Amino acid sequence: MSKNKITAVLGPTNTGKTYLAIETMLSFDSGMIGFPLRLLAREVYDKIIKKISSDKVALITGEEKIIPLNAKYFLCTVESMPINKHLDFVGIDEIQMCADHERGHIFTDRLLNLRGEKLTMFMGSSTIKNIVNKLNEDTEFINRERLSKLTYVGHKKISRINRKTAIIAFSTEEVYAIAELVRRQKGGAAIVMGSLSPKTRNAQVELYQSGDVDFLVATDAIGMGINMDLENVYFSNLKKFDGKKLRRLNMSEIGQIAGRAGRYLNDGNFGVTGDCKDITAEEVELLENHKFEEIRMLFWRNSNLNFNNARSLIKSLEEKPNKDWLRKIHECGDEKVLKYFLKDMQVNEIENNKETLELLWECCQIPDFVKKTYGNHIEVVGKVFNFLNSHDGKITNDYMRLQLMKLDKLEGNVDSLSNRIANVRTWSYVSNKINWVENQDYWIEKTKLLEDRLSDRLHEELTKTFIDKRASVLARGLNQDMDFKTEIMEDDKVIIDEQFIGDLKGLKFEMDLKVGALETDIKSLKKAARQTVGPELQKRVQLIIETGLIELKDDFKIYWKNFPIAKLVTGKDYLNPDILLIVDDLLENNDKQKLSEFIEKWVNEKINLVLRSLIDLRNLKESNSSIKALAYQLYENNGVIKREMVTEYLKKLGQDERKVLRDLGVKFGRYHIFLFRLLKPEAVSLRTLLWKNFNQKYFELMPPTFGLNFLDDKNKKNKKFMLLCGFENFDNYFVRIDILERLFVLIINASPEKDKEIKLVPEMLNLLGCSKDNFKKLIEKMNYKTLEKDNDIYFRYNPKKQIKKTFKKIDTSNSPFKILKNLNLN
């Protein structure tokens, strides 16, 4: 360790440490900063090239190298820092990463061995101050205070979390699950993970920064200097897998992530959500005051390796540190891969010499970006080593083309696209290694373009999967009490701020938000729509009242322009149903009242017009008790009653009394007493509809097809309903009651003499609309005996069969006129 000037800028997040390091580096003629994330290195690079000429600035990461010939300033990931350069300034960001279980040894090596010619700067948490002191060098400590206050706000459900919030998870699966929940409840979230390509990550961050979404779901990568306009950070979990085991985050790690809430002078809040347990009061105090336990030990691995032979190499890797504050890191991924190949050097064609072992070790350090398939990573390392160790010493164009061809596919979901990008990153890393591939510049460009294309596609898929832009725009506006621009299109679609939110169906505004989205804000959204939808509903009500163009359908609903605006419900009797409006609550009460009164009047007028004879029967003012009694029975039976049920009333009626009822439309038939006008199609439909509505049953029953006089239907089981429709039952047959009376007249006219055979004539079949066989069956049910002779059908009244009382009164020896009179037929 050389005796150079060191400045340690230490303090919590949001203290401007990184900004200070950048400004300090640019004040020197040359310099380099190592960052913990590729994303952060790229972000700083993009900022610096806006300040100074891009030909003076280099970007060096595993998968991306932009190194101008005259570069003076180098922005790198810590792993990719060139350690053989002589530069005025060297800085290491997030230096407390020396204590990280996975990457700590790299940071520790830079802490111990990498120095600037004039100044070395370490930026990070105050927890490492004690260790930096142990370097025994000329060190100046600059303690930075946080620029804003950080406050713990406890547990909150995701549905209640405010905007400008990051929700932290520690696995890809958790990130996706939370993002889906936020999409349903809040409209959507941007995704930030360390594994994302810079282009995808930047596009996602831009979604958040632009305000298209108000929420961010991120891994702990957000804790490493990624600066965004966050007011709140919520942890969905406080445990992470550190490469060896699942462990709880320590206070310093929690503080690092929580500290991303509140930028510059704006205060921030942090809390927990989901199933994450509350942080204790003691921990809260430490976090809010940024007081964390000092780091007492750093992870270390020998970087001065002995490549003379395989045994020496392994021995040097396993060497232990000579300081009590250094600890040998657990076997890393590159060590595992190395030992795999050295286990059987002969099979793997590895010569036991310095040059070969140095090459193998370099190949073993290819990052395992995919991480899910260890065997695949071993295969990649082996292939690369075999090419580099061959006579030509480079990976061929054909092999590179084949690898990228497999990955050059834009279809698929988030997982498949992410997997392809991870694989492309591997080949990008390989392409960026000096002299590893043929036509290096071509493959660097090719892998970059492919990664960018896949990144754009991944951004689209993430946005499509985890962001409901419509709901997000509306949620943001509602939370900020914005005035919305609301429009109703020609097709009745309702648009708010250019986002489709629903349809205006009749007098009902139907929201079209996905299940669960904005469920807590529906009332607010309707309030926003009221300014345009309300007046339109009022205008429609006036139009309905003025035109009267409404229709009552079989589902008991009243329609305007194919949309229900009201429905019938049970009233005091079946001719007086009550009305229930089907309108939106955006409609004002006085407009509802006007509409209700209009529809009630319209329904009453329709009933009075179509069922006039039934209404007149109900309103009959008659002192004669026999007339009143029969009228009451007929009204109660909806205008149709079997004659046998009112025989006693009929005995008491003279011709004058009958005339009173005939004038009202009553027919006195052989089998039935009925109001003949009620057998018209419109009257049957309305009567049955009102009857079903009043009784609140038999909803599935429908009147027979209008125009049919005869039905041969075993499925028509409800005889009462069929009688209501005007059909009498004979076993499986139904005959319209007015047609039955006309048929009987035809029979009487065809057989004026007693016991004479009656020939079936076409007029009878035409009247019924049935086949000869069905006519024979029907006529036998009516106490006639049928016979066939000379290819014709004859039938004769059969007095031996038990017949109804009404038949016994008929004297068939009389003239047709007298018979008709006895039958009381009109």
CSV table of N, CA and C in Angstrom, one decimal, residues 501-615:
chain,number,residue,atom,x,y,z
A,501,ILE,N,-62.5,5.1,-20.9
A,501,ILE,CA,-62.9,4.6,-19.6
A,501,ILE,C,-64.2,3.9,-19.5
A,502,GLY,N,-65.0,4.0,-20.5
A,502,GLY,CA,-66.3,3.2,-20.5
A,502,GLY,C,-67.2,3.7,-21.5
A,503,ASP,N,-68.5,3.1,-21.5
A,503,ASP,CA,-69.5,3.4,-22.5
A,503,ASP,C,-70.7,4.0,-21.8
A,504,LEU,N,-71.4,4.9,-22.5
A,504,LEU,CA,-72.7,5.4,-22.0
A,504,LEU,C,-73.8,4.6,-22.7
A,505,LYS,N,-74.3,3.6,-21.9
A,505,LYS,CA,-75.3,2.7,-22.5
A,505,LYS,C,-76.7,3.2,-22.0
A,506,GLY,N,-77.4,3.8,-22.9
A,506,GLY,CA,-78.7,4.3,-22.5
A,506,GLY,C,-78.6,5.4,-21.5
A,507,LEU,N,-79.0,5.2,-20.3
A,507,LEU,CA,-78.9,6.2,-19.3
A,507,LEU,C,-77.9,5.7,-18.2
A,508,LYS,N,-77.1,4.7,-18.5
A,508,LYS,CA,-76.2,4.1,-17.6
A,508,LYS,C,-74.7,4.3,-18.1
A,509,PHE,N,-73.9,4.8,-17.2
A,509,PHE,CA,-72.4,5.0,-17.5
A,509,PHE,C,-71.7,3.7,-17.0
A,510,GLU,N,-71.2,2.9,-17.9
A,510,GLU,CA,-70.6,1.6,-17.6
A,510,GLU,C,-69.1,1.8,-17.6
A,511,MET,N,-68.4,1.7,-16.5
A,511,MET,CA,-66.9,1.8,-16.4
A,511,MET,C,-66.3,0.6,-17.1
A,512,ASP,N,-65.2,0.8,-17.7
A,512,ASP,CA,-64.5,-0.3,-18.4
A,512,ASP,C,-63.1,-0.6,-17.8
A,513,LEU,N,-62.9,-0.2,-16.6
A,513,LEU,CA,-61.6,-0.5,-15.9
A,513,LEU,C,-61.5,-1.9,-15.6
A,514,LYS,N,-60.3,-2.4,-15.6
A,514,LYS,CA,-60.1,-3.8,-15.3
A,514,LYS,C,-60.4,-4.1,-13.8
A,515,VAL,N,-60.7,-5.4,-13.5
A,515,VAL,CA,-61.1,-5.7,-12.2
A,515,VAL,C,-60.0,-5.3,-11.2
A,516,GLY,N,-60.4,-4.6,-10.2
A,516,GLY,CA,-59.5,-4.2,-9.1
A,516,GLY,C,-58.8,-2.9,-9.4
A,517,ALA,N,-58.7,-2.5,-10.7
A,517,ALA,CA,-58.0,-1.2,-10.9
A,517,ALA,C,-58.8,-0.1,-10.5
A,518,LEU,N,-58.2,0.8,-9.8
A,518,LEU,CA,-58.8,2.1,-9.3
A,518,LEU,C,-60.1,1.8,-8.5
A,519,GLU,N,-60.2,0.7,-7.9
A,519,GLU,CA,-61.5,0.4,-7.2
A,519,GLU,C,-61.8,1.4,-6.1
A,520,THR,N,-60.7,2.0,-5.5
A,520,THR,CA,-60.9,2.9,-4.4
A,520,THR,C,-61.3,4.3,-5.0
A,521,ASP,N,-61.1,4.5,-6.3
A,521,ASP,CA,-61.3,5.8,-6.9
A,521,ASP,C,-62.5,5.9,-7.9
A,522,ILE,N,-63.3,4.9,-7.9
A,522,ILE,CA,-64.4,4.9,-8.9
A,522,ILE,C,-65.4,6.1,-8.6
A,523,LYS,N,-65.6,6.4,-7.3
A,523,LYS,CA,-66.5,7.6,-7.0
A,523,LYS,C,-65.9,8.9,-7.5
A,524,SER,N,-64.6,9.0,-7.3
A,524,SER,CA,-63.9,10.2,-7.7
A,524,SER,C,-63.9,10.3,-9.2
A,525,LEU,N,-63.7,9.2,-9.9
A,525,LEU,CA,-63.7,9.2,-11.3
A,525,LEU,C,-65.0,9.6,-11.9
A,526,LYS,N,-66.1,9.1,-11.3
A,526,LYS,CA,-67.4,9.5,-11.7
A,526,LYS,C,-67.7,10.9,-11.5
A,527,LYS,N,-67.1,11.4,-10.4
A,527,LYS,CA,-67.2,12.9,-10.2
A,527,LYS,C,-66.5,13.7,-11.3
A,528,ALA,N,-65.4,13.1,-11.7
A,528,ALA,CA,-64.7,13.8,-12.8
A,528,ALA,C,-65.5,13.8,-14.1
A,529,ALA,N,-66.2,12.6,-14.3
A,529,ALA,CA,-67.0,12.5,-15.5
A,529,ALA,C,-68.3,13.3,-15.5
A,530,ARG,N,-68.7,13.7,-14.3
A,530,ARG,CA,-70.0,14.3,-14.2
A,530,ARG,C,-70.2,15.5,-15.0
A,531,GLN,N,-69.1,16.3,-15.2
A,531,GLN,CA,-69.2,17.6,-16.0
A,531,GLN,C,-69.7,17.4,-17.4
A,532,THR,N,-69.4,16.2,-18.0
A,532,THR,CA,-69.8,16.0,-19.4
A,532,THR,C,-70.9,14.9,-19.4
A,533,VAL,N,-70.8,13.8,-18.7
A,533,VAL,CA,-71.8,12.7,-18.7
A,533,VAL,C,-73.1,13.2,-18.1
A,534,GLY,N,-73.1,14.0,-17.0
A,534,GLY,CA,-74.3,14.4,-16.4
A,534,GLY,C,-75.2,15.2,-17.4
A,535,PRO,N,-74.7,16.2,-18.0
A,535,PRO,CA,-75.6,17.0,-19.0
A,535,PRO,C,-76.1,16.1,-20.1
A,536,GLU,N,-75.2,15.2,-20.6
A,536,GLU,CA,-75.7,14.3,-21.7
A,536,GLU,C,-76.8,13.4,-21.2
A,537,LEU,N,-76.8,12.9,-20.0
A,537,LEU,CA,-77.9,12.1,-19.4
A,537,LEU,C,-79.1,12.9,-19.4
A,538,GLN,N,-79.0,14.1,-18.9
A,538,GLN,CA,-80.2,15.1,-18.8
A,538,GLN,C,-80.8,15.3,-20.2
A,539,LYS,N,-79.9,15.5,-21.2
A,539,LYS,CA,-80.4,15.7,-22.5
A,539,LYS,C,-81.1,14.5,-23.1
A,540,ARG,N,-80.6,13.3,-22.7
A,540,ARG,CA,-81.3,12.0,-23.2
A,540,ARG,C,-82.7,11.8,-22.5
A,541,VAL,N,-82.8,12.2,-21.3
A,541,VAL,CA,-84.0,12.0,-20.6
A,541,VAL,C,-85.1,12.9,-21.3
A,542,GLN,N,-84.7,14.2,-21.6
A,542,GLN,CA,-85.6,15.1,-22.3
A,542,GLN,C,-86.0,14.5,-23.6
A,543,LEU,N,-85.1,13.9,-24.3
A,543,LEU,CA,-85.4,13.3,-25.7
A,543,LEU,C,-86.4,12.2,-25.5
A,544,ILE,N,-86.2,11.4,-24.5
A,544,ILE,CA,-87.1,10.2,-24.3
A,544,ILE,C,-88.5,10.7,-24.0
A,545,ILE,N,-88.6,11.8,-23.2
A,545,ILE,CA,-89.9,12.3,-22.8
A,545,ILE,C,-90.6,12.9,-24.0
A,546,GLU,N,-89.8,13.6,-24.9
A,546,GLU,CA,-90.4,14.3,-26.0
A,546,GLU,C,-90.8,13.4,-27.1
A,547,THR,N,-90.0,12.3,-27.4
A,547,THR,CA,-90.3,11.4,-28.5
A,547,THR,C,-91.2,10.2,-28.1
A,548,GLY,N,-91.0,9.8,-26.8
A,548,GLY,CA,-91.7,8.6,-26.3
A,548,GLY,C,-91.3,7.3,-27.0
A,549,LEU,N,-90.1,7.3,-27.6
A,549,LEU,CA,-89.7,6.1,-28.4
A,549,LEU,C,-89.0,5.1,-27.5
A,550,ILE,N,-89.9,4.5,-26.7
A,550,ILE,CA,-89.4,3.4,-25.8
A,550,ILE,C,-90.2,2.2,-26.0
A,551,GLU,N,-89.7,1.0,-25.5
A,551,GLU,CA,-90.4,-0.3,-25.8
A,551,GLU,C,-90.3,-1.2,-24.6
A,552,LEU,N,-91.4,-1.9,-24.3
A,552,LEU,CA,-91.4,-2.9,-23.2
A,552,LEU,C,-91.1,-4.2,-23.9
A,553,LYS,N,-90.1,-4.9,-23.3
A,553,LYS,CA,-89.7,-6.2,-23.9
A,553,LYS,C,-90.0,-7.4,-22.9
A,554,ASP,N,-89.8,-8.6,-23.4
A,554,ASP,CA,-90.2,-9.8,-22.6
A,554,ASP,C,-89.4,-10.0,-21.3
A,555,ASP,N,-88.3,-9.3,-21.2
A,555,ASP,CA,-87.5,-9.4,-19.9
A,555,ASP,C,-88.0,-8.4,-18.9
A,556,PHE,N,-89.2,-7.8,-19.1
A,556,PHE,CA,-89.8,-6.9,-18.1
A,556,PHE,C,-89.1,-5.5,-18.1
A,557,LYS,N,-88.2,-5.3,-19.0
A,557,LYS,CA,-87.4,-4.0,-19.1
A,557,LYS,C,-88.0,-3.1,-20.2
A,558,ILE,N,-87.8,-1.8,-19.9
A,558,ILE,CA,-88.3,-0.8,-20.9
A,558,ILE,C,-87.0,-0.3,-21.5
A,559,TYR,N,-87.0,-0.3,-22.9
A,559,TYR,CA,-85.7,0.0,-23.6
A,559,TYR,C,-85.9,1.3,-24.4
A,560,TRP,N,-84.7,2.0,-24.5
A,560,TRP,CA,-84.6,3.1,-25.3
A,560,TRP,C,-83.3,2.9,-26.1
A,561,LYS,N,-83.4,2.9,-27.4
A,561,LYS,CA,-82.2,2.6,-28.3
A,561,LYS,C,-81.5,1.4,-27.9
A,562,ASN,N,-82.2,0.3,-27.7
A,562,ASN,CA,-81.6,-1.0,-27.4
A,562,ASN,C,-80.9,-1.1,-26.0
A,563,PHE,N,-81.1,-0.1,-25.1
A,563,PHE,CA,-80.6,-0.1,-23.8
A,563,PHE,C,-81.7,0.0,-22.8
A,564,PRO,N,-81.7,-0.8,-21.7
A,564,PRO,CA,-82.8,-0.7,-20.7
A,564,PRO,C,-82.6,0.5,-19.9
A,565,ILE,N,-83.8,1.2,-19.7
A,565,ILE,CA,-83.8,2.4,-18.8
A,565,ILE,C,-84.7,2.3,-17.6
A,566,ALA,N,-85.5,1.2,-17.6
A,566,ALA,CA,-86.4,0.9,-16.4
A,566,ALA,C,-86.8,-0.5,-16.5
A,567,LYS,N,-87.4,-1.0,-15.4
A,567,LYS,CA,-88.0,-2.3,-15.5
A,567,LYS,C,-89.2,-2.4,-14.6
A,568,LEU,N,-90.1,-3.4,-14.9
A,568,LEU,CA,-91.3,-3.6,-14.1
A,568,LEU,C,-91.0,-4.4,-12.9
A,569,VAL,N,-91.6,-4.0,-11.8
A,569,VAL,CA,-91.6,-4.8,-10.6
A,569,VAL,C,-93.0,-5.0,-10.0
A,570,THR,N,-93.2,-5.9,-9.1
A,570,THR,CA,-94.5,-6.2,-8.6
A,570,THR,C,-95.2,-5.0,-8.0
A,571,GLY,N,-96.4,-4.7,-8.4
A,571,GLY,CA,-97.2,-3.6,-7.8
A,571,GLY,C,-98.4,-4.1,-7.0
A,572,LYS,N,-99.4,-3.3,-6.9
A,572,LYS,CA,-100.6,-3.7,-6.0
A,572,LYS,C,-101.4,-4.8,-6.7
A,573,ASP,N,-101.5,-4.8,-8.1
A,573,ASP,CA,-102.1,-5.9,-8.8
A,573,ASP,C,-101.4,-6.0,-10.1
A,574,TYR,N,-101.7,-7.1,-10.9
A,574,TYR,CA,-100.9,-7.3,-12.1
A,574,TYR,C,-101.1,-6.3,-13.2
A,575,LEU,N,-102.2,-5.5,-13.1
A,575,LEU,CA,-102.4,-4.4,-14.1
A,575,LEU,C,-101.8,-3.1,-13.7
A,576,ASN,N,-101.2,-3.1,-12.5
A,576,ASN,CA,-100.6,-1.9,-12.0
A,576,ASN,C,-99.2,-2.2,-11.4
A,577,PRO,N,-98.3,-2.5,-12.3
A,577,PRO,CA,-96.9,-2.7,-11.9
A,577,PRO,C,-96.2,-1.5,-11.4
A,578,ASP,N,-95.2,-1.6,-10.6
A,578,ASP,CA,-94.4,-0.5,-10.2
A,578,ASP,C,-93.2,-0.4,-11.2
A,579,ILE,N,-92.5,0.7,-11.2
A,579,ILE,CA,-91.4,1.0,-12.1
A,579,ILE,C,-90.2,1.2,-11.4
A,580,LEU,N,-89.1,0.6,-11.8
A,580,LEU,CA,-87.8,0.8,-11.2
A,580,LEU,C,-86.8,1.3,-12.3
A,581,LEU,N,-86.3,2.5,-12.1
A,581,LEU,CA,-85.4,3.1,-13.1
A,581,LEU,C,-84.1,2.4,-13.2
A,582,ILE,N,-83.5,2.3,-14.4
A,582,ILE,CA,-82.1,1.8,-14.6
A,582,ILE,C,-81.3,2.9,-15.2
A,583,VAL,N,-80.9,3.8,-14.3
A,583,VAL,CA,-80.1,5.0,-14.7
A,583,VAL,C,-78.9,5.1,-13.8
A,584,ASP,N,-78.0,6.0,-14.3
A,584,ASP,CA,-76.8,6.2,-13.5
A,584,ASP,C,-77.0,7.2,-12.4
A,585,ASP,N,-76.2,7.0,-11.3
A,585,ASP,CA,-76.4,8.0,-10.2
A,585,ASP,C,-75.8,9.4,-10.6
A,586,LEU,N,-75.2,9.5,-11.8
A,586,LEU,CA,-74.8,10.8,-12.2
A,586,LEU,C,-76.1,11.7,-12.6
A,587,LEU,N,-77.2,11.0,-12.9
A,587,LEU,CA,-78.4,11.7,-13.2
A,587,LEU,C,-79.0,12.4,-12.0
A,588,GLU,N,-79.3,13.7,-12.2
A,588,GLU,CA,-79.9,14.4,-11.1
A,588,GLU,C,-81.3,13.9,-10.6
A,589,ASN,N,-81.6,14.1,-9.4
A,589,ASN,CA,-82.9,13.6,-8.8
A,589,ASN,C,-84.1,14.1,-9.5
A,590,ASN,N,-84.1,15.4,-9.9
A,590,ASN,CA,-85.3,16.0,-10.5
A,590,ASN,C,-85.5,15.3,-11.9
A,591,ASP,N,-84.4,15.0,-12.6
A,591,ASP,CA,-84.5,14.3,-13.9
A,591,ASP,C,-85.0,12.9,-13.7
A,592,LYS,N,-84.5,12.2,-12.7
A,592,LYS,CA,-85.0,10.9,-12.4
A,592,LYS,C,-86.5,10.9,-12.1
A,593,GLN,N,-87.0,11.9,-11.4
A,593,GLN,CA,-88.4,12.0,-11.1
A,593,GLN,C,-89.2,12.2,-12.3
A,594,LYS,N,-88.8,13.1,-13.2
A,594,LYS,CA,-89.5,13.4,-14.5
A,594,LYS,C,-89.6,12.1,-15.3
A,595,LEU,N,-88.4,11.4,-15.4
A,595,LEU,CA,-88.4,10.2,-16.2
A,595,LEU,C,-89.3,9.1,-15.6
A,596,SER,N,-89.3,9.0,-14.3
A,596,SER,CA,-90.2,8.0,-13.6
A,596,SER,C,-91.6,8.2,-13.9
A,597,GLU,N,-92.0,9.5,-13.8
A,597,GLU,CA,-93.4,9.9,-14.0
A,597,GLU,C,-93.8,9.6,-15.4
A,598,PHE,N,-92.9,9.9,-16.4
A,598,PHE,CA,-93.2,9.7,-17.8
A,598,PHE,C,-93.4,8.2,-18.1
A,599,ILE,N,-92.5,7.4,-17.6
A,599,ILE,CA,-92.5,5.9,-17.9
A,599,ILE,C,-93.8,5.3,-17.2
A,600,GLU,N,-94.1,5.7,-16.0
A,600,GLU,CA,-95.3,5.2,-15.4
A,600,GLU,C,-96.6,5.5,-16.2
A,601,LYS,N,-96.6,6.8,-16.7
A,601,LYS,CA,-97.8,7.2,-17.6
A,601,LYS,C,-97.8,6.4,-18.8
A,602,TRP,N,-96.6,6.2,-19.4
A,602,TRP,CA,-96.5,5.4,-20.7
A,602,TRP,C,-96.9,4.0,-20.5
A,603,VAL,N,-96.5,3.3,-19.4
A,603,VAL,CA,-96.9,2.0,-19.2
A,603,VAL,C,-98.4,1.9,-18.9
A,604,ASN,N,-99.0,2.8,-18.2
A,604,ASN,CA,-100.4,2.8,-17.9
A,604,ASN,C,-101.2,3.0,-19.2
A,605,GLU,N,-100.8,3.9,-20.0
A,605,GLU,CA,-101.5,4.1,-21.3
A,605,GLU,C,-101.4,2.9,-22.2
A,606,LYS,N,-100.3,2.2,-22.2
A,606,LYS,CA,-100.1,1.0,-23.0
A,606,LYS,C,-101.1,-0.1,-22.5
A,607,ILE,N,-101.2,-0.3,-21.2
A,607,ILE,CA,-102.1,-1.3,-20.6
A,607,ILE,C,-103.5,-0.9,-20.9
A,608,ASN,N,-103.9,0.4,-20.8
A,608,ASN,CA,-105.2,0.8,-21.0
A,608,ASN,C,-105.6,0.6,-22.5
A,609,LEU,N,-104.7,0.8,-23.4
A,609,LEU,CA,-105.0,0.7,-24.8
A,609,LEU,C,-105.1,-0.7,-25.2
A,610,VAL,N,-104.0,-1.5,-24.9
A,610,VAL,CA,-104.0,-2.9,-25.4
A,610,VAL,C,-105.0,-3.8,-24.7
A,611,LEU,N,-105.2,-3.6,-23.4
A,611,LEU,CA,-106.0,-4.4,-22.6
A,611,LEU,C,-107.3,-3.7,-22.2
A,612,ARG,N,-107.8,-2.9,-23.1
A,612,ARG,CA,-109.0,-2.0,-22.9
A,612,ARG,C,-110.2,-2.8,-22.4
A,613,SER,N,-110.5,-4.0,-23.0
A,613,SER,CA,-111.7,-4.8,-22.6
A,613,SER,C,-111.5,-5.3,-21.1
A,614,LEU,N,-110.3,-5.6,-20.7
A,614,LEU,CA,-110.0,-6.1,-19.4
A,614,LEU,C,-110.2,-4.9,-18.4
A,615,ILE,N,-109.7,-3.8,-18.7
A,615,ILE,CA,-109.8,-2.6,-17.9
A,615,ILE,C,-111.3,-2.2,-17.7
